[in-house]
């Protein structure tokens, strides 16, 4: 079965860190653009970070630059989002999504993705 599954969310204090994982089954992630999106209550879904197919270039929304890092482990068919210096405004459900069609900076736009995970909750609170 083709699917992606997120894990690693939880409750952390401001300034803390989490590492989210997106594990793919039934397809090989390295052939896809893979991205992290998030949606907070009452807010639009936004692109957080993505790694483009082919060249592996990474992109980040301005609000997480310098704090979050996306990476891909081809051997494990998994993509990670390392989140450091977390802020309360990072609180959201985080989703992993993959696409064969999307590439470049367009990967931060949610339209056009093939597979979506179920989401994992990240809560940053003191």
PDB file of C-alpha atoms in Angstrom:
ATOM      1  CA  UNK A   1       0.000   0.000   0.000  1.00  0.00           C
ATOM      2  CA  UNK A   2       1.263   3.463  -0.875  1.00  0.00           C
ATOM      3  CA  UNK A   3       1.307   5.747   2.129  1.00  0.00           C
ATOM      4  CA  UNK A   4       3.314   8.188   4.191  1.00  0.00           C
ATOM      5  CA  UNK A   5       3.178   8.236   7.974  1.00  0.00           C
ATOM      6  CA  UNK A   6       4.314  11.072  10.221  1.00  0.00           C
ATOM      7  CA  UNK A   7       5.605  10.611  13.730  1.00  0.00           C
ATOM      8  CA  UNK A   8       7.587  12.477  16.358  1.00  0.00           C
ATOM      9  CA  UNK A   9       5.166  15.150  17.438  1.00  0.00           C
ATOM     10  CA  UNK A  10       4.495  15.986  21.038  1.00  0.00           C
ATOM     11  CA  UNK A  11       4.481  18.640  23.719  1.00  0.00           C
ATOM     12  CA  UNK A  12       7.627  20.701  24.260  1.00  0.00           C
ATOM     13  CA  UNK A  13       8.536  23.898  26.050  1.00  0.00           C
ATOM     14  CA  UNK A  14       9.472  27.035  24.134  1.00  0.00           C
ATOM     15  CA  UNK A  15      13.082  26.776  23.057  1.00  0.00           C
ATOM     16  CA  UNK A  16      12.918  23.013  22.904  1.00  0.00           C
ATOM     17  CA  UNK A  17      13.399  20.660  19.986  1.00  0.00           C
ATOM     18  CA  UNK A  18      11.543  17.922  18.174  1.00  0.00           C
ATOM     19  CA  UNK A  19      12.364  15.769  15.191  1.00  0.00           C
ATOM     20  CA  UNK A  20       9.491  14.746  12.975  1.00  0.00           C
ATOM     21  CA  UNK A  21       9.716  11.717  10.714  1.00  0.00           C
ATOM     22  CA  UNK A  22       7.882  10.965   7.494  1.00  0.00           C
ATOM     23  CA  UNK A  23       8.191   7.313   6.548  1.00  0.00           C
ATOM     24  CA  UNK A  24       7.142   6.187   3.087  1.00  0.00           C
ATOM     25  CA  UNK A  25       5.757   2.771   2.207  1.00  0.00           C
ATOM     26  CA  UNK A  26       5.042   1.375  -1.242  1.00  0.00           C
ATOM     27  CA  UNK A  27       7.183   3.868  -3.152  1.00  0.00           C
ATOM     28  CA  UNK A  28      10.668   5.314  -3.114  1.00  0.00           C
ATOM     29  CA  UNK A  29      10.832   8.783  -1.621  1.00  0.00           C
ATOM     30  CA  UNK A  30      13.968   9.915  -3.407  1.00  0.00           C
ATOM     31  CA  UNK A  31      12.042  10.138  -6.674  1.00  0.00           C
ATOM     32  CA  UNK A  32       9.575  12.596  -5.144  1.00  0.00           C
ATOM     33  CA  UNK A  33       9.497  16.090  -3.841  1.00  0.00           C
ATOM     34  CA  UNK A  34       8.608  15.773  -0.174  1.00  0.00           C
ATOM     35  CA  UNK A  35       7.326  18.553   1.999  1.00  0.00           C
ATOM     36  CA  UNK A  36       6.149  19.449   5.454  1.00  0.00           C
ATOM     37  CA  UNK A  37       3.022  21.503   5.927  1.00  0.00           C
ATOM     38  CA  UNK A  38       1.344  22.654   9.086  1.00  0.00           C
ATOM     39  CA  UNK A  39      -2.063  23.883  10.087  1.00  0.00           C
ATOM     40  CA  UNK A  40      -2.856  25.637  13.334  1.00  0.00           C
ATOM     41  CA  UNK A  41      -6.402  26.117  14.622  1.00  0.00           C
ATOM     42  CA  UNK A  42      -8.109  28.922  12.767  1.00  0.00           C
ATOM     43  CA  UNK A  43      -5.247  29.339  10.304  1.00  0.00           C
ATOM     44  CA  UNK A  44      -4.575  28.365   6.725  1.00  0.00           C
ATOM     45  CA  UNK A  45      -2.404  25.388   5.942  1.00  0.00           C
ATOM     46  CA  UNK A  46       1.079  26.603   5.161  1.00  0.00           C
ATOM     47  CA  UNK A  47       4.191  25.094   3.698  1.00  0.00           C
ATOM     48  CA  UNK A  48       6.979  24.803   6.256  1.00  0.00           C
ATOM     49  CA  UNK A  49       9.811  23.116   4.426  1.00  0.00           C
ATOM     50  CA  UNK A  50      10.406  20.928   1.414  1.00  0.00           C
ATOM     51  CA  UNK A  51      13.125  19.058  -0.391  1.00  0.00           C
ATOM     52  CA  UNK A  52      12.853  19.021  -4.144  1.00  0.00           C
ATOM     53  CA  UNK A  53      13.098  15.942  -6.292  1.00  0.00           C
ATOM     54  CA  UNK A  54      16.082  15.514  -8.593  1.00  0.00           C
ATOM     55  CA  UNK A  55      18.484  18.042  -7.107  1.00  0.00           C
ATOM     56  CA  UNK A  56      17.554  17.741  -3.434  1.00  0.00           C
ATOM     57  CA  UNK A  57      17.445  21.494  -2.851  1.00  0.00           C
ATOM     58  CA  UNK A  58      15.675  22.566   0.290  1.00  0.00           C
ATOM     59  CA  UNK A  59      13.248  25.390   0.935  1.00  0.00           C
ATOM     60  CA  UNK A  60      11.851  26.943   4.090  1.00  0.00           C
ATOM     61  CA  UNK A  61       9.175  29.388   5.009  1.00  0.00           C
ATOM     62  CA  UNK A  62      10.780  32.535   6.426  1.00  0.00           C
ATOM     63  CA  UNK A  63       9.425  32.002   9.922  1.00  0.00           C
ATOM     64  CA  UNK A  64      11.408  28.775  10.419  1.00  0.00           C
ATOM     65  CA  UNK A  65      14.658  29.598   8.650  1.00  0.00           C
ATOM     66  CA  UNK A  66      17.615  28.997  10.905  1.00  0.00           C
ATOM     67  CA  UNK A  67      15.540  26.866  13.261  1.00  0.00           C
ATOM     68  CA  UNK A  68      14.230  23.956  11.173  1.00  0.00           C
ATOM     69  CA  UNK A  69      16.157  21.573   8.942  1.00  0.00           C
ATOM     70  CA  UNK A  70      14.703  19.106   6.458  1.00  0.00           C
ATOM     71  CA  UNK A  71      16.685  16.038   5.460  1.00  0.00           C
ATOM     72  CA  UNK A  72      16.213  12.765   3.626  1.00  0.00           C
ATOM     73  CA  UNK A  73      17.561   9.335   4.511  1.00  0.00           C
ATOM     74  CA  UNK A  74      17.248   7.271   1.358  1.00  0.00           C
ATOM     75  CA  UNK A  75      18.278   4.042   3.076  1.00  0.00           C
ATOM     76  CA  UNK A  76      15.362   4.371   5.474  1.00  0.00           C
ATOM     77  CA  UNK A  77      13.007   5.877   2.886  1.00  0.00           C
ATOM     78  CA  UNK A  78      12.297   8.585   5.423  1.00  0.00           C
ATOM     79  CA  UNK A  79      12.357  12.366   5.540  1.00  0.00           C
ATOM     80  CA  UNK A  80      12.932  14.283   8.756  1.00  0.00           C
ATOM     81  CA  UNK A  81      12.162  17.730  10.007  1.00  0.00           C
ATOM     82  CA  UNK A  82      14.475  18.767  12.811  1.00  0.00           C
ATOM     83  CA  UNK A  83      12.833  21.602  14.713  1.00  0.00           C
ATOM     84  CA  UNK A  84      14.944  23.621  17.127  1.00  0.00           C
ATOM     85  CA  UNK A  85      14.253  26.745  19.155  1.00  0.00           C
ATOM     86  CA  UNK A  86      10.562  26.027  19.021  1.00  0.00           C
ATOM     87  CA  UNK A  87       8.119  28.841  19.612  1.00  0.00           C
ATOM     88  CA  UNK A  88       4.461  28.758  20.665  1.00  0.00           C
ATOM     89  CA  UNK A  89       3.510  29.921  17.188  1.00  0.00           C
ATOM     90  CA  UNK A  90       4.942  26.670  15.819  1.00  0.00           C
ATOM     91  CA  UNK A  91       2.051  24.820  17.442  1.00  0.00           C
ATOM     92  CA  UNK A  92       0.116  23.018  14.716  1.00  0.00           C
ATOM     93  CA  UNK A  93      -0.652  19.698  13.143  1.00  0.00           C
ATOM     94  CA  UNK A  94       2.251  18.885  10.854  1.00  0.00           C
ATOM     95  CA  UNK A  95       1.640  16.951   7.649  1.00  0.00           C
ATOM     96  CA  UNK A  96       3.994  15.221   5.269  1.00  0.00           C
ATOM     97  CA  UNK A  97       3.187  15.256   1.556  1.00  0.00           C
ATOM     98  CA  UNK A  98       4.889  13.962  -1.582  1.00  0.00           C
ATOM     99  CA  UNK A  99       4.686  14.817  -5.257  1.00  0.00           C
ATOM    100  CA  UNK A 100       6.157  13.643  -8.542  1.00  0.00           C
ATOM    101  CA  UNK A 101       5.142  16.863 -10.263  1.00  0.00           C
ATOM    102  CA  UNK A 102       6.032  19.679  -7.874  1.00  0.00           C
ATOM    103  CA  UNK A 103       9.580  20.967  -7.757  1.00  0.00           C
ATOM    104  CA  UNK A 104      11.559  23.983  -6.676  1.00  0.00           C
ATOM    105  CA  UNK A 105      10.132  26.668  -4.448  1.00  0.00           C
ATOM    106  CA  UNK A 106       6.619  25.715  -5.539  1.00  0.00           C
ATOM    107  CA  UNK A 107       6.887  22.824  -3.105  1.00  0.00           C
ATOM    108  CA  UNK A 108       5.722  25.143  -0.329  1.00  0.00           C
ATOM    109  CA  UNK A 109       2.304  25.392  -1.978  1.00  0.00           C
ATOM    110  CA  UNK A 110      -0.040  22.581  -0.889  1.00  0.00           C
ATOM    111  CA  UNK A 111      -1.826  22.060  -4.215  1.00  0.00           C
ATOM    112  CA  UNK A 112      -0.679  19.239  -6.442  1.00  0.00           C
ATOM    113  CA  UNK A 113       0.583  16.698  -3.938  1.00  0.00           C
ATOM    114  CA  UNK A 114       0.000  12.990  -4.498  1.00  0.00           C
ATOM    115  CA  UNK A 115       0.129  11.542  -0.995  1.00  0.00           C
ATOM    116  CA  UNK A 116      -0.547  13.029   2.409  1.00  0.00           C
ATOM    117  CA  UNK A 117       0.085  11.643   5.844  1.00  0.00           C
ATOM    118  CA  UNK A 118      -2.372  11.701   8.708  1.00  0.00           C
ATOM    119  CA  UNK A 119      -0.592  14.467  10.587  1.00  0.00           C
ATOM    120  CA  UNK A 120       1.226  14.683  13.891  1.00  0.00           C
ATOM    121  CA  UNK A 121       0.479  17.238  16.587  1.00  0.00           C
ATOM    122  CA  UNK A 122       3.206  19.605  17.739  1.00  0.00           C
ATOM    123  CA  UNK A 123       2.420  21.705  20.785  1.00  0.00           C
ATOM    124  CA  UNK A 124       4.863  24.292  22.110  1.00  0.00           C
ATOM    125  CA  UNK A 125       3.805  25.579  25.489  1.00  0.00           C
ATOM    126  CA  UNK A 126       5.241  26.436  28.868  1.00  0.00           C
TER     127      UNK A 126
END
